[in-house]
Coordinates of C-alpha atoms in Angstrom, one line a residue:
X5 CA 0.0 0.0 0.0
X6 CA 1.3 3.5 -0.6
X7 CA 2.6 5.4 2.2
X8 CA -0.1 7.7 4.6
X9 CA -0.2 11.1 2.6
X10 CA 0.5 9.7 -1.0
X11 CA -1.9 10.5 -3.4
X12 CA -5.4 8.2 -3.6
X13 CA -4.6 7.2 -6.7
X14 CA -5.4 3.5 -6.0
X15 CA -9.0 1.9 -5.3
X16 CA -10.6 -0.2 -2.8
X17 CA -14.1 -1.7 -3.3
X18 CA -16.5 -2.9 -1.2
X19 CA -20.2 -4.1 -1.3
X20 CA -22.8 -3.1 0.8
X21 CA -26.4 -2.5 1.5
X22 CA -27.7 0.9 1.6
X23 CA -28.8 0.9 5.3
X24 CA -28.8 4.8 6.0
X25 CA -27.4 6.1 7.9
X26 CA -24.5 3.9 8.6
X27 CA -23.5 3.5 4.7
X28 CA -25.3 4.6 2.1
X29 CA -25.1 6.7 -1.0
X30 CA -27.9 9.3 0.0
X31 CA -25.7 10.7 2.5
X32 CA -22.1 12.5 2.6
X33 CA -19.0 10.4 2.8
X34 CA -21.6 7.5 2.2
X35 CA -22.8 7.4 5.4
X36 CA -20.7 7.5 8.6
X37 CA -18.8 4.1 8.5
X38 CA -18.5 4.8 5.0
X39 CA -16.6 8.2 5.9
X40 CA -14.3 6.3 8.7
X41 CA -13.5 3.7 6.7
X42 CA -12.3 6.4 3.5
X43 CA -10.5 7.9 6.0
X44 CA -8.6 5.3 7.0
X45 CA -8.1 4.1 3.9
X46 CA -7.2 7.7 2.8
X47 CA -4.5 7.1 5.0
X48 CA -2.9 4.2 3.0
X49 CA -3.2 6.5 0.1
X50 CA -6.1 4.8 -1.7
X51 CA -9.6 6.1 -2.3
X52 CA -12.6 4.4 -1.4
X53 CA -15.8 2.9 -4.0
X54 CA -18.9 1.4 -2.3
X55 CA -21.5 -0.4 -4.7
X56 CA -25.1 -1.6 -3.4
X57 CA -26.9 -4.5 -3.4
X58 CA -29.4 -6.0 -1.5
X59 CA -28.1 -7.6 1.5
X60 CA -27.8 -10.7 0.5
X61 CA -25.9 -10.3 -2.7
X62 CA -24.1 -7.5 -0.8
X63 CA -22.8 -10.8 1.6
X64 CA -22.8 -13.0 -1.5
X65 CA -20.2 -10.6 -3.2
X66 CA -18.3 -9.0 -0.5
X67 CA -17.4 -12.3 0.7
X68 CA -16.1 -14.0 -2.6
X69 CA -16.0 -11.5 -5.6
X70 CA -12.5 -10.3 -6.3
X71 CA -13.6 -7.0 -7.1
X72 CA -14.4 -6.4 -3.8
X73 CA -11.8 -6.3 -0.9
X74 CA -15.1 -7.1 1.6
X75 CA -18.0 -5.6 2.8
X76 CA -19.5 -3.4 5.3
X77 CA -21.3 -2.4 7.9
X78 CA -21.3 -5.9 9.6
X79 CA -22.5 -6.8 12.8
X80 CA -19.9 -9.6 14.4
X81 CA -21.2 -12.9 15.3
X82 CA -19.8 -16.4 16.1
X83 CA -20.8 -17.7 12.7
X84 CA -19.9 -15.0 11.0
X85 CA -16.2 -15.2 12.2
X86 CA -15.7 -18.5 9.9
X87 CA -16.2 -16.2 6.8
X88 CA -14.4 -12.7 7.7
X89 CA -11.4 -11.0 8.7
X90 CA -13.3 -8.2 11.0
X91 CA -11.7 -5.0 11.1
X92 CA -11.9 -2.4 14.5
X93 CA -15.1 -1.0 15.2
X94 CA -16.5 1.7 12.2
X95 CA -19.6 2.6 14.6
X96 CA -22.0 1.6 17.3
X97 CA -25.3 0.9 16.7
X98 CA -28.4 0.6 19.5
X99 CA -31.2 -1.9 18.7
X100 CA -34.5 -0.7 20.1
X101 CA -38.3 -2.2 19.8
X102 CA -40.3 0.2 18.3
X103 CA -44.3 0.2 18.0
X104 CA -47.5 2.2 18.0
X105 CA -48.5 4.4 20.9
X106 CA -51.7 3.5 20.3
X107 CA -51.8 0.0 21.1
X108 CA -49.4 0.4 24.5
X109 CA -46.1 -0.6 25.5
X110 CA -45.9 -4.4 24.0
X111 CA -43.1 -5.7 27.1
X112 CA -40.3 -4.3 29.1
X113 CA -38.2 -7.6 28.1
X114 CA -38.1 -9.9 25.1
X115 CA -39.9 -12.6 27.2
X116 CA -42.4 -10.7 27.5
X117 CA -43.2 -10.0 23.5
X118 CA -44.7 -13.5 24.0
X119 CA -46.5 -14.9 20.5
X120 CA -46.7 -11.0 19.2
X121 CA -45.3 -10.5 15.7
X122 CA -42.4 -9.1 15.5
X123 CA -40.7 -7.6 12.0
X124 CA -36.8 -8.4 11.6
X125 CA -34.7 -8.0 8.4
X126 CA -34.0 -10.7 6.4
X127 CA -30.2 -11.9 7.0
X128 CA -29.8 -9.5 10.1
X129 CA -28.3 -10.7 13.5
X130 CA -29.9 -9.3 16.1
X131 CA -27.7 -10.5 19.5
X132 CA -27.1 -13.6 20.8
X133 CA -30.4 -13.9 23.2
X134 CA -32.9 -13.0 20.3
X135 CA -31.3 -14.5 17.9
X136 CA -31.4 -18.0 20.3
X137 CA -35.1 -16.7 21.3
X138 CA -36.0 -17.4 17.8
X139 CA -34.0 -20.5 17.1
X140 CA -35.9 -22.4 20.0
X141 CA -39.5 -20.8 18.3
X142 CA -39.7 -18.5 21.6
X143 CA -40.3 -15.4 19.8
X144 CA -42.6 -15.2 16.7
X145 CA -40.9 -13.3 13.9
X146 CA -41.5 -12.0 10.4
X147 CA -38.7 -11.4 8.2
X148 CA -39.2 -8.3 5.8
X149 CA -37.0 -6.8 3.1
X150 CA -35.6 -3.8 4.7
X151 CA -36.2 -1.8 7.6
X152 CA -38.2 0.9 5.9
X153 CA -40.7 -2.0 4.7
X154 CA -41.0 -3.3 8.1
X155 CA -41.8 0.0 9.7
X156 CA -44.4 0.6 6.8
X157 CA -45.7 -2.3 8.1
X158 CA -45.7 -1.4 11.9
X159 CA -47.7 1.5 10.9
X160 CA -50.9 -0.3 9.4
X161 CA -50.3 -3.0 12.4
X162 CA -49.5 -6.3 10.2
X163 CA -46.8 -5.9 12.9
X164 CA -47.3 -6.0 16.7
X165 CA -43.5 -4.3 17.3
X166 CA -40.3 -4.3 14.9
X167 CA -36.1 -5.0 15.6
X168 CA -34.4 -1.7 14.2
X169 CA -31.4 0.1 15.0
X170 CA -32.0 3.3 16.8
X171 CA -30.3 5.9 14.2
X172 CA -31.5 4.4 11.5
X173 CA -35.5 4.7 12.9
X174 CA -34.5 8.0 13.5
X175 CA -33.3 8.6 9.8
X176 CA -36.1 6.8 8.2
X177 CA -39.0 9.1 10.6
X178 CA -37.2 12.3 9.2
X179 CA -37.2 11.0 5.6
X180 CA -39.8 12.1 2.6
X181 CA -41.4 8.9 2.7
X182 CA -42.9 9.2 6.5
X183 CA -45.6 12.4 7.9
X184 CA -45.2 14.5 11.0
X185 CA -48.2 12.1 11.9
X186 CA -46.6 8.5 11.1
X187 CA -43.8 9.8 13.1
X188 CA -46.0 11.0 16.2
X189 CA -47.3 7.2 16.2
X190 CA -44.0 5.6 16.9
X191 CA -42.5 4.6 20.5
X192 CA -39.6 2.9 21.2
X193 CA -38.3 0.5 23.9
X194 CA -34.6 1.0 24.5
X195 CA -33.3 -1.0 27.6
X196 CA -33.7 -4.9 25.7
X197 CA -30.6 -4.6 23.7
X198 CA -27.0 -4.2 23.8
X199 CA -25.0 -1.6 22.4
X200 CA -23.3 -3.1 19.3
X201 CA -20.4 -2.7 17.3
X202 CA -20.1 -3.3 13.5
X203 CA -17.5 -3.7 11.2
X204 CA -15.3 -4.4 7.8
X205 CA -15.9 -7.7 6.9
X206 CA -12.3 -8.6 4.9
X207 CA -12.7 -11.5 3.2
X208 CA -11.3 -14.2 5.1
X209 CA -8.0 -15.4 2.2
X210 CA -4.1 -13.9 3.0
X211 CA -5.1 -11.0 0.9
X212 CA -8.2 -10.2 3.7
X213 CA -6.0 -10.6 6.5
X214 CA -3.1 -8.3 5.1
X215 CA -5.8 -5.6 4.3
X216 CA -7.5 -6.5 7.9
X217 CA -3.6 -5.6 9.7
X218 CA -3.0 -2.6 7.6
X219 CA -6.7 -1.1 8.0
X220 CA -6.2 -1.8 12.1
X221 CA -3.0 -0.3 12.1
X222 CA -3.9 2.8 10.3
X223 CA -7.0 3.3 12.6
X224 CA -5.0 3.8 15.4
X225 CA -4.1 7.1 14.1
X226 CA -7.4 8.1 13.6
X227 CA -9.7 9.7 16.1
X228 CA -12.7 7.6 15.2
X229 CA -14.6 8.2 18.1
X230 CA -14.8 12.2 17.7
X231 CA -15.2 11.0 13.8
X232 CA -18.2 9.4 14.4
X233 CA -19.5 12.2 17.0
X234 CA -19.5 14.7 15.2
X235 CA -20.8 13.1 11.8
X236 CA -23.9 12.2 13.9
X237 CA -24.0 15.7 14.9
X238 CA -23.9 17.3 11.5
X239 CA -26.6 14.3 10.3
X240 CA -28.7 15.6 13.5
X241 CA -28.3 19.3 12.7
X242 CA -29.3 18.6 9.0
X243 CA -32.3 16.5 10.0
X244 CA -33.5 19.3 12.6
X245 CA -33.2 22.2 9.5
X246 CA -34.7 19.5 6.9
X247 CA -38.4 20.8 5.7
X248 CA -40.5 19.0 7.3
X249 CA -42.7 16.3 5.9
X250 CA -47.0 17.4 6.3

């Protein structure tokens, strides 16, 4: 790789889904793990491409296309560890329930949910306990295309309560596609899961693990926690001018 400073003259690619507003190429820097991760790569002297898919295909080609060097953002799991090189944290994400006001808090705890249906995403992990909740057919579950389909959903009730991060409810509410009024309808519970990282998903060959070290190393001299504070401050200040939606 070329020396920190040198000229971007070189390319990485990776695949992704557009999941705003983690990565995505709606927003500046495409999103803010897209803007940490050109950053560190900026470092090395390369410039960063992202091209979308769908999630699966984004998986199915970050993982084993060699166009792409892997794919992001990625939530780290024990399966997933057989088929990546995972990079150093390029953001934190909070998973909240979210569901109508007007039918009343659904549980304090995932046991409680019960038999209510509950929209996921398709191909998402979403922790260890909910994850094994629905293995053992403890929790009843819907998988949906995207998160913006399942809250669609939530709002003419084919769901009980949805699985979605917390910025990106936020983003979708201030979007052109929801009202002032869908927005008033939503609540969220916020105390059943975990804070969780997610990451580069190098794919797991020599080449994935030299790009893995290199990416690591570079991080270090990065300030990626004041990075990522102060892109969701600029997203929140953009939101908060955004005209809003009747």
């Amino acid at each position: 790789m070329a020396a920190p400073g040198a000229a971007s003259s070189r390319i990485v690619r990776f695949a992704a889904e557009d999941w705003p507003p983690f990565i995505s190429r709606s927003l500046p820097a495409d999103g803010m793990s897209g803007a940490m991760v050109s950053a560190v790569f900026e470092r090395l002297g390369y410039a960063v491409r992202y091209e979308y898919f769908p999630w699966k295909r984004a998986m199915q080609f970050g993982l084993a296309s060699s166009r792409y060097a892997g794919l992001l953002a990625v939530w780290r799991t024990p399966e997933r560890e057989k088929l990546c090189h995972f990079s150093v944290p390029v953001g934190n994400t909070q998973g909240v329930l979210a569901y109508l006001k007007e039918d009343g808090v659904p549980g304090a705890s995932l046991m409680e949910l019960g038999k209510l249906r509950i929209g996921t995403v398709a191909g998402y992990s979403n922790g260890e306990q909910f994850d094994g909740m629905v293995a053992r057919g403890e929790l009843n579950t819907e998988e949906g295309l995207n998160d913006a389909t399942n809250l669609k959903k939530l709002l003419i009730k084919r769901y009980r309560v949805i699985v979605i991060e917390r910025h990106v409810l936020q983003h979708l509410l201030m979007g052109r596609n929801f009202s002032k009024a869908e927005r008033e309808r939503i609540a969220i519970i916020d105390t059943v899961f975990k804070e969780r990282p997610v990451y580069v998903c190098f794919q797991r060959d020599a080449e994935g693990a030299a790009r893995q070290k290199r990416f690591n190393e570079a991080a270090r001299d990065i300030d990626t926690a004041r990075l990522e504070r102060d892109y969701w401050k600029r997203l929140d200040q953009s939101l908060a001018t955004a005209p809003a939606t009747p």
